[in-house]
Structure formats: C-alpha cells, structure tokens
mmCIF file of N, CA and C in Angstrom:
data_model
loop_
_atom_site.group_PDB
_atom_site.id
_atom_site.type_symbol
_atom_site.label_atom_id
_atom_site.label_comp_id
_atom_site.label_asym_id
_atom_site.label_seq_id
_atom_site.Cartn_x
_atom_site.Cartn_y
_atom_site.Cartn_z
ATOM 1 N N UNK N 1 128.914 -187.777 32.433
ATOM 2 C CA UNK N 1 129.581 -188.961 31.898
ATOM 3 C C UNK N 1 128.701 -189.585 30.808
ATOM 4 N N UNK N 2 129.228 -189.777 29.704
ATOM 5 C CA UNK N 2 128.434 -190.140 28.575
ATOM 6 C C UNK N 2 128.968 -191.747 28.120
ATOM 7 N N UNK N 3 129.706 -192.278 28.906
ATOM 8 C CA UNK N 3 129.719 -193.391 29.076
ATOM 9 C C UNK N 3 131.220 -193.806 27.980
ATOM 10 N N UNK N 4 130.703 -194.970 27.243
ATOM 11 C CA UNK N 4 131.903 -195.560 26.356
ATOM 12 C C UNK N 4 131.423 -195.211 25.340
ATOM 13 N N UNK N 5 132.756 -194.616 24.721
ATOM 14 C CA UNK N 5 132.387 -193.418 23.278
ATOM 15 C C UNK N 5 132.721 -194.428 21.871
ATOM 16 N N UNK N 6 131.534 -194.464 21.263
ATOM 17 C CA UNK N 6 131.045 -195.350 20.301
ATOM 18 C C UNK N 6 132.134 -194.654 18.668
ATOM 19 N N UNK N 7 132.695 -195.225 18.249
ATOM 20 C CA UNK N 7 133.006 -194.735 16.659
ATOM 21 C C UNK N 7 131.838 -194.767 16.133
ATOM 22 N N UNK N 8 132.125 -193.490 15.478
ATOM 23 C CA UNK N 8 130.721 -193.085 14.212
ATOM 24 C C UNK N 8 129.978 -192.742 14.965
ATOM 25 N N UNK N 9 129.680 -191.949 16.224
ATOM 26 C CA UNK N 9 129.105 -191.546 16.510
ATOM 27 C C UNK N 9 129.230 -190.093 17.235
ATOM 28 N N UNK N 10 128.620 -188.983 17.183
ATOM 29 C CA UNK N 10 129.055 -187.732 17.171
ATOM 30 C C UNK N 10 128.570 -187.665 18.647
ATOM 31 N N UNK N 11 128.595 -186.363 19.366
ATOM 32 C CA UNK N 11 128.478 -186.109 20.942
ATOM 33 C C UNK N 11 126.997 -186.027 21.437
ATOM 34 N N UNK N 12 126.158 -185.417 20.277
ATOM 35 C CA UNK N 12 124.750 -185.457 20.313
ATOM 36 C C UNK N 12 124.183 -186.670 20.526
ATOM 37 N N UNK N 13 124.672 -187.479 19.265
ATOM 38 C CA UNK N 13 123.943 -189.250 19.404
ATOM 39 C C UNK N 13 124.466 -189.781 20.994
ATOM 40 N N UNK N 14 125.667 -189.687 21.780
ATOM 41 C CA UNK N 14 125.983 -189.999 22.796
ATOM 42 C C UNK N 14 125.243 -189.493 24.160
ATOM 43 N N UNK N 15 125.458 -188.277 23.809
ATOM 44 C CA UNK N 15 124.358 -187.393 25.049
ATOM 45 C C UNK N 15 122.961 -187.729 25.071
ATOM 46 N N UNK N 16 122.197 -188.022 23.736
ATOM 47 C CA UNK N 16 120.661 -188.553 23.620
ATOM 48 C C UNK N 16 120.738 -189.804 24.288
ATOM 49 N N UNK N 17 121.662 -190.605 24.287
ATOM 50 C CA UNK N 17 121.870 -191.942 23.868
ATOM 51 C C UNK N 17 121.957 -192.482 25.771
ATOM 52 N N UNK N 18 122.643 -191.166 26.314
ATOM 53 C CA UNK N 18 122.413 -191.581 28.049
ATOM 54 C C UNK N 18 121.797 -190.653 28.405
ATOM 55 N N UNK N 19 121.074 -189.538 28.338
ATOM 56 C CA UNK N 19 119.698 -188.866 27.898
ATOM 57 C C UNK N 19 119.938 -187.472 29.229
ATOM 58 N N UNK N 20 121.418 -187.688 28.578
ATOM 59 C CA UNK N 20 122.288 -186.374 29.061
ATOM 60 C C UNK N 20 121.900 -184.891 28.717
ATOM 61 N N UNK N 21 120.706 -184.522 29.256
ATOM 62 C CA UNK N 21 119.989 -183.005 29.000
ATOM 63 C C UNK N 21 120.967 -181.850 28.805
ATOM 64 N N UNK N 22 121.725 -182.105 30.012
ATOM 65 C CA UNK N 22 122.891 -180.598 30.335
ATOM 66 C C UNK N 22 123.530 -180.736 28.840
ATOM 67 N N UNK N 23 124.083 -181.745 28.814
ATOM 68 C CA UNK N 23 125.224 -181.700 27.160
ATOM 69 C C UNK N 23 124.123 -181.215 26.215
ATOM 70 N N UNK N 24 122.716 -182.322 25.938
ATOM 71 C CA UNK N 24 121.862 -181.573 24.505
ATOM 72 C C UNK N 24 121.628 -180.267 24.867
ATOM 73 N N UNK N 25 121.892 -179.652 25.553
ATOM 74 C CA UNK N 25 121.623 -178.267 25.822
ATOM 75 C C UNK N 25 122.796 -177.621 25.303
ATOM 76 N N UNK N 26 123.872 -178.169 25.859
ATOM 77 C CA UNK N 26 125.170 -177.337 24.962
ATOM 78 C C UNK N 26 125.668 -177.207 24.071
ATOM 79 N N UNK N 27 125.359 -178.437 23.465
ATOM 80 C CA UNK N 27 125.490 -179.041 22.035
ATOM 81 C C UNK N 27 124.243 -178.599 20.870
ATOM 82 N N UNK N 28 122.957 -178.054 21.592
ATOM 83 C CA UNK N 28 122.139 -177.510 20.542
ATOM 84 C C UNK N 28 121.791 -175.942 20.810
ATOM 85 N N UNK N 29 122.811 -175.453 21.833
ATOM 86 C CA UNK N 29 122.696 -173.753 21.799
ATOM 87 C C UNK N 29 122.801 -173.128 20.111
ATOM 88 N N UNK N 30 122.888 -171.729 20.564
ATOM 89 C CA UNK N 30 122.844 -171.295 19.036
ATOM 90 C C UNK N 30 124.173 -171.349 18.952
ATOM 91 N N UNK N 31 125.101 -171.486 19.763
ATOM 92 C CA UNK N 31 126.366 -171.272 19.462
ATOM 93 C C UNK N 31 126.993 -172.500 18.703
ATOM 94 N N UNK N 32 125.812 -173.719 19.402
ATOM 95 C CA UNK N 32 126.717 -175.293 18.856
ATOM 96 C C UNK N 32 126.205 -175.264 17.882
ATOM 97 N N UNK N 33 126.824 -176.330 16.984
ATOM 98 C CA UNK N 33 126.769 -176.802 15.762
ATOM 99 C C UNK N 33 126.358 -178.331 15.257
ATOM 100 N N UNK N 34 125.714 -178.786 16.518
ATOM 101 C CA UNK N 34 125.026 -179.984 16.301
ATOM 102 C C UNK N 34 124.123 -179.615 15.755
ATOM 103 N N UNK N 35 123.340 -180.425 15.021
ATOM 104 C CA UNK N 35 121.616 -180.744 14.147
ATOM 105 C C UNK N 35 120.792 -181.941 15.395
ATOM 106 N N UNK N 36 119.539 -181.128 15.727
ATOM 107 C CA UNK N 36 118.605 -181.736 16.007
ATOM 108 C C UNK N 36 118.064 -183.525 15.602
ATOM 109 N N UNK N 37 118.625 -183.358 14.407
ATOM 110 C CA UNK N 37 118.190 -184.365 13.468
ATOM 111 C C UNK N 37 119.164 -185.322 12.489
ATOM 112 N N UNK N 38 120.283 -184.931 13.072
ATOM 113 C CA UNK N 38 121.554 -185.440 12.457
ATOM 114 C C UNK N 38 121.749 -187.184 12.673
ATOM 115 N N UNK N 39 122.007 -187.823 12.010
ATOM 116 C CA UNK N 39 122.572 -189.382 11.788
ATOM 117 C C UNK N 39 123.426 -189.401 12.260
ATOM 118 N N UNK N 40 123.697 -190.884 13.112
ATOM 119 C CA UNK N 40 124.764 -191.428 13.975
ATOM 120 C C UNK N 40 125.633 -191.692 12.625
ATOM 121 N N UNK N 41 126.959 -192.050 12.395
ATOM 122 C CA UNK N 41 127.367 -192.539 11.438
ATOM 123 C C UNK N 41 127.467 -194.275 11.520
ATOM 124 N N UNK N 42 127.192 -194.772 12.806
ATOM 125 C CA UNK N 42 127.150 -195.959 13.494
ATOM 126 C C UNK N 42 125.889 -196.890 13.048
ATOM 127 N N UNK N 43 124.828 -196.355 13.564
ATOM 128 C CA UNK N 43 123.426 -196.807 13.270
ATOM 129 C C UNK N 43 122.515 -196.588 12.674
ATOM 130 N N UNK N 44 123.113 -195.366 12.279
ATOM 131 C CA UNK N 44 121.987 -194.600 11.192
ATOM 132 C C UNK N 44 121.107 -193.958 11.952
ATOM 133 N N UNK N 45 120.718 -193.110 12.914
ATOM 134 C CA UNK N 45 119.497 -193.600 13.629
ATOM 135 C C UNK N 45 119.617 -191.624 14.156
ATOM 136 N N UNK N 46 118.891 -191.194 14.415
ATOM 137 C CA UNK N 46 119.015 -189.539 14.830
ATOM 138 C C UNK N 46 118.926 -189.152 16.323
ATOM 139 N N UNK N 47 119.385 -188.797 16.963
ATOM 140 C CA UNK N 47 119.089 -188.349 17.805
ATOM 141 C C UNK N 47 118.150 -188.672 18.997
ATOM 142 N N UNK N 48 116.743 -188.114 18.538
ATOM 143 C CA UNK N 48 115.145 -188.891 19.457
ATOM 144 C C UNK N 48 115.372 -190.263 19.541
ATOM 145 N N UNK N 49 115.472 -190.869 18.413
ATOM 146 C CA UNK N 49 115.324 -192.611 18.005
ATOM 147 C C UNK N 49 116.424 -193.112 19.371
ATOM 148 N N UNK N 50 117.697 -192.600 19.679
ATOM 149 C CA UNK N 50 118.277 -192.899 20.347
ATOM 150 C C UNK N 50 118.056 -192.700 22.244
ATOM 151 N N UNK N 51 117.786 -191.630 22.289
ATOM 152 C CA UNK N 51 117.160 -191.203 23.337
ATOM 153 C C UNK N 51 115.789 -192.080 23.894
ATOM 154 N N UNK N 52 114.985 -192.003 22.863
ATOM 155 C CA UNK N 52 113.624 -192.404 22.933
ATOM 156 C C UNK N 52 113.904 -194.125 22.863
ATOM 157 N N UNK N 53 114.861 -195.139 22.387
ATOM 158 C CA UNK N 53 115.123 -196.042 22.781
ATOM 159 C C UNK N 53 115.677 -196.713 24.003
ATOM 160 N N UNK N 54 116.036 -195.662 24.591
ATOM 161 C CA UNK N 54 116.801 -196.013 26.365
ATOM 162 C C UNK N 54 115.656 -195.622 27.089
ATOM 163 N N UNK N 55 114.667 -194.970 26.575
ATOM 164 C CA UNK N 55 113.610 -194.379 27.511
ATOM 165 C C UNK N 55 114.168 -193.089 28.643
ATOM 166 N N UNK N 56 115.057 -192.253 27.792
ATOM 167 C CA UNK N 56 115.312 -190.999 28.572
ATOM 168 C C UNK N 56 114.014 -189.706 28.121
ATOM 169 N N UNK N 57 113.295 -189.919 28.709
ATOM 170 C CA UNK N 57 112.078 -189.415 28.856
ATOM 171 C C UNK N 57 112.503 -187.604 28.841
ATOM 172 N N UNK N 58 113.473 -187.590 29.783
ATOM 173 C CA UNK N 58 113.374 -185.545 29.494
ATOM 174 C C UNK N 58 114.344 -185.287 28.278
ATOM 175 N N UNK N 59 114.909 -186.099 28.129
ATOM 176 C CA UNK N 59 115.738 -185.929 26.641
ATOM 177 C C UNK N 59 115.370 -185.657 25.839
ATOM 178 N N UNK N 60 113.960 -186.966 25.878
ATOM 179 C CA UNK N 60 112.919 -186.923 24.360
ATOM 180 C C UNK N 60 112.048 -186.056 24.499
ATOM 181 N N UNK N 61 111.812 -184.832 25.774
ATOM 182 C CA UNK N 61 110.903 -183.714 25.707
ATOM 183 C C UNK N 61 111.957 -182.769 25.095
ATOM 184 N N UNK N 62 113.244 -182.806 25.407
ATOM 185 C CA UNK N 62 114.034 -181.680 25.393
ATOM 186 C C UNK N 62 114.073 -181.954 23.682
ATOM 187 N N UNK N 63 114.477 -182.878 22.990
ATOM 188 C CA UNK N 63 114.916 -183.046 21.655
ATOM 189 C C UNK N 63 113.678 -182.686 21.051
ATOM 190 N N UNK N 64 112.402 -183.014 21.543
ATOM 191 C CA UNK N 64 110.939 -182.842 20.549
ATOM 192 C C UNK N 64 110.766 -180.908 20.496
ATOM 193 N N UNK N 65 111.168 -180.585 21.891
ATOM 194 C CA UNK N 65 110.980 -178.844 22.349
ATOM 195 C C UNK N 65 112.195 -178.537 20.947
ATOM 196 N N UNK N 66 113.374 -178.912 21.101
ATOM 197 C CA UNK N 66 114.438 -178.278 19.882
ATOM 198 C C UNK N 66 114.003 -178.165 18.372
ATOM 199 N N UNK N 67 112.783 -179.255 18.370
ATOM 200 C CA UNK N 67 112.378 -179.471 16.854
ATOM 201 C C UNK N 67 113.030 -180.373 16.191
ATOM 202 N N UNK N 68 113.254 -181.661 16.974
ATOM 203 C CA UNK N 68 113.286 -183.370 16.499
ATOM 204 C C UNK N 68 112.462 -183.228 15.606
ATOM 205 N N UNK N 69 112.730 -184.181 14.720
ATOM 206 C CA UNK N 69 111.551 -184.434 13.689
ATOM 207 C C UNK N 69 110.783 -185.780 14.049
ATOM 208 N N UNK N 70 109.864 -186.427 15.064
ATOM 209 C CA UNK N 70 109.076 -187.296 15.514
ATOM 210 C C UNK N 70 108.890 -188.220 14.166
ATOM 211 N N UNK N 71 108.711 -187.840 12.871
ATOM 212 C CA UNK N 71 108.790 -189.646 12.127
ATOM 213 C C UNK N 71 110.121 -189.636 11.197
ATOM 214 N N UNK N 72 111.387 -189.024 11.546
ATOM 215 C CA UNK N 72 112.511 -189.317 11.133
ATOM 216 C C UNK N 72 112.614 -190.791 11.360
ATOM 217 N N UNK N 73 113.294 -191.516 10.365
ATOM 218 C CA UNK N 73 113.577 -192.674 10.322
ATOM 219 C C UNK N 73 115.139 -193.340 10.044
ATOM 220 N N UNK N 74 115.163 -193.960 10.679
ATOM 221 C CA UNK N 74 116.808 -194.482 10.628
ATOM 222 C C UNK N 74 117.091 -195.347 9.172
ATOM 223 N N UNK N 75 118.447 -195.967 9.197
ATOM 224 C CA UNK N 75 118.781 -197.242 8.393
ATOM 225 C C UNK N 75 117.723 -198.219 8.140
ATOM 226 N N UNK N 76 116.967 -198.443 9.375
ATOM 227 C CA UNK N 76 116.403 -199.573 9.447
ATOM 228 C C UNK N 76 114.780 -199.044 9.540
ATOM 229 N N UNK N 77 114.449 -198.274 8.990
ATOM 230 C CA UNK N 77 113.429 -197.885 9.095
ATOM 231 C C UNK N 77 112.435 -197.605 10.290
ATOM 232 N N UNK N 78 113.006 -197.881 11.466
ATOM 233 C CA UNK N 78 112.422 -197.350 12.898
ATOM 234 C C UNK N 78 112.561 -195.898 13.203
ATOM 235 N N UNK N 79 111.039 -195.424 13.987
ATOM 236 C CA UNK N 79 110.645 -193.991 14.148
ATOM 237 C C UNK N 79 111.220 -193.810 15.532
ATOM 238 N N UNK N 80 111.413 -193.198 16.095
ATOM 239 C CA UNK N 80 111.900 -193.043 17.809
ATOM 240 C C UNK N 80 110.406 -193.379 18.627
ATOM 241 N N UNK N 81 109.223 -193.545 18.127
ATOM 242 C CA UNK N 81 108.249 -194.407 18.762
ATOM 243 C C UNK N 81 108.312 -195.938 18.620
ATOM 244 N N UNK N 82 108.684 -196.019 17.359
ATOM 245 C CA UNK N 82 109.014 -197.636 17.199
ATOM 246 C C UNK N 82 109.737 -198.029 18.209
ATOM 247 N N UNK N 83 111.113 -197.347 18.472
ATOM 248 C CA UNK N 83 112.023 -197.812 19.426
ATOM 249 C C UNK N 83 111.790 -197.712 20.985
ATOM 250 N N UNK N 84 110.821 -196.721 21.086
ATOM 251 C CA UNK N 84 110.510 -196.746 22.674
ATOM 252 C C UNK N 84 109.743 -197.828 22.880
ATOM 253 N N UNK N 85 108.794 -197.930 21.516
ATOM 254 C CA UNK N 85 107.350 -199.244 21.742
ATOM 255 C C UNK N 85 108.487 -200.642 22.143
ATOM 256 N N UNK N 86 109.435 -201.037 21.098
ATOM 257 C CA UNK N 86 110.113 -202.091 21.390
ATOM 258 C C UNK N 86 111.188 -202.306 22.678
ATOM 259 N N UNK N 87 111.452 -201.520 23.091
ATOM 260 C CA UNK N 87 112.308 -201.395 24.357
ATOM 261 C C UNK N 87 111.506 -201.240 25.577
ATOM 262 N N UNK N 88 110.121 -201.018 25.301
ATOM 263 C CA UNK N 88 109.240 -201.038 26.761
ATOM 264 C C UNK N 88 109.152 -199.493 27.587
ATOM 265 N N UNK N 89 109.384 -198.946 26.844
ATOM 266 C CA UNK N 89 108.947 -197.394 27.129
ATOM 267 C C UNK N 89 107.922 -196.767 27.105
ATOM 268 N N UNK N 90 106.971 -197.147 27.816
ATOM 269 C CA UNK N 90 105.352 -196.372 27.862
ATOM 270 C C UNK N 90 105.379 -195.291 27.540
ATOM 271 N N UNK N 91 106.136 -194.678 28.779
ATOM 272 C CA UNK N 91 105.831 -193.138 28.973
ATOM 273 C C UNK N 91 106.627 -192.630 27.673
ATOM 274 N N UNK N 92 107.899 -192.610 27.556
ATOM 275 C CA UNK N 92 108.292 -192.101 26.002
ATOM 276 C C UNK N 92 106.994 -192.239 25.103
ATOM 277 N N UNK N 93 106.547 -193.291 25.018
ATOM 278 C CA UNK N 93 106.042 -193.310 23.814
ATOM 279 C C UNK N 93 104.259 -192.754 23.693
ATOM 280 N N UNK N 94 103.936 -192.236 25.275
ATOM 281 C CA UNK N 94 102.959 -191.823 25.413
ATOM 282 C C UNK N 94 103.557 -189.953 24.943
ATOM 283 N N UNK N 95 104.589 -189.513 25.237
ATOM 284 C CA UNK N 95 104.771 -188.456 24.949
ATOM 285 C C UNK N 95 104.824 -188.018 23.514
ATOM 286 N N UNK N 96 105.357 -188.992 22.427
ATOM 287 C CA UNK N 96 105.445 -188.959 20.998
ATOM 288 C C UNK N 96 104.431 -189.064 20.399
ATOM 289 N N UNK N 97 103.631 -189.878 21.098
ATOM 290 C CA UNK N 97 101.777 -189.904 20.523
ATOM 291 C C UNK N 97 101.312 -188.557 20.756
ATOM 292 N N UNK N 98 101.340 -187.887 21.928
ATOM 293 C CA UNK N 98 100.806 -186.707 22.067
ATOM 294 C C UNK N 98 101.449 -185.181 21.718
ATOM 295 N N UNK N 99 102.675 -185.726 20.851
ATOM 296 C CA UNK N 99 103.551 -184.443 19.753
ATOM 297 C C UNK N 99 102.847 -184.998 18.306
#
C-alpha cells in the first residue's frame, strides 16, 4: 500500500516516499523503466531525497545500492541528507555520510 497517490508524482517517488522496497525493486528491475534519479513532477525532489526524508532507512540503502546519486538536488536545493538531517533521521543520515 503506497498510500494516497499524489498528482505529479510517478510510482517510484511514491514507493521511496513510504520506503516500499518490494515496489523499488520492481520498478527498478531491468525490465522497469523507472530512473534511479528521476524528479517528482510535484516537488521536484528524486527519489533518495524522498525516501531519505521519511527516514525509510532500507529504501535509502536499496536506492544508494541502485546508484542514487547522494548530492542530487531538488527544486529547493535540498540533498536527501539535508532532508533526513531536518526531519530527525540519524541513522539515514549516518548512512549517506558513509556513501
């Protein structure tokens, strides 16, 4: 369950976004056609940034293992460490320090 489905926003940003592993897994096989690194059309914001802002911790291993790009930056110029630092996510953001 990926919850309440946001306009402008594609299945990847949703699945990061409730840090829904099984879906980023299906959605970034070789078969899918999601991008690692793709923009919400909503927030501007990619993937990690979203994940790494709820503090879904195996998400943001699973998205960094796919080849997230760690200082992609959104609309607003926040890194997916920025957003874990401001939302109170230690451990996320102990994992992005050490990628």
């Amino acid at each position: 369950d990926m919850g309440a489905y946001q306009a402008g926003m594609g299945a990847i940003h949703h699945a990061a976004r409730s840090g829904d592993v099984g879906a980023l897994q299906v959605l970034l096989c070789e078969c899918g056609r999601a991008s690692v690194n793709a923009m919400d059309e909503q927030e501007l914001r990619p993937p990690l940034s979203l994940a790494s802002g709820q503090g879904h911790l195996e998400a943001v291993r699973f998205l960094l293992d796919r080849g997230a790009c760690i200082d992609l930056r959104g609309q607003n110029g926040g890194t997916a460490l920025m957003w874990a630092c401001a939302n109170g996510h230690e451990e996320v953001a102990l994992v992005l320090l050490s990628r």
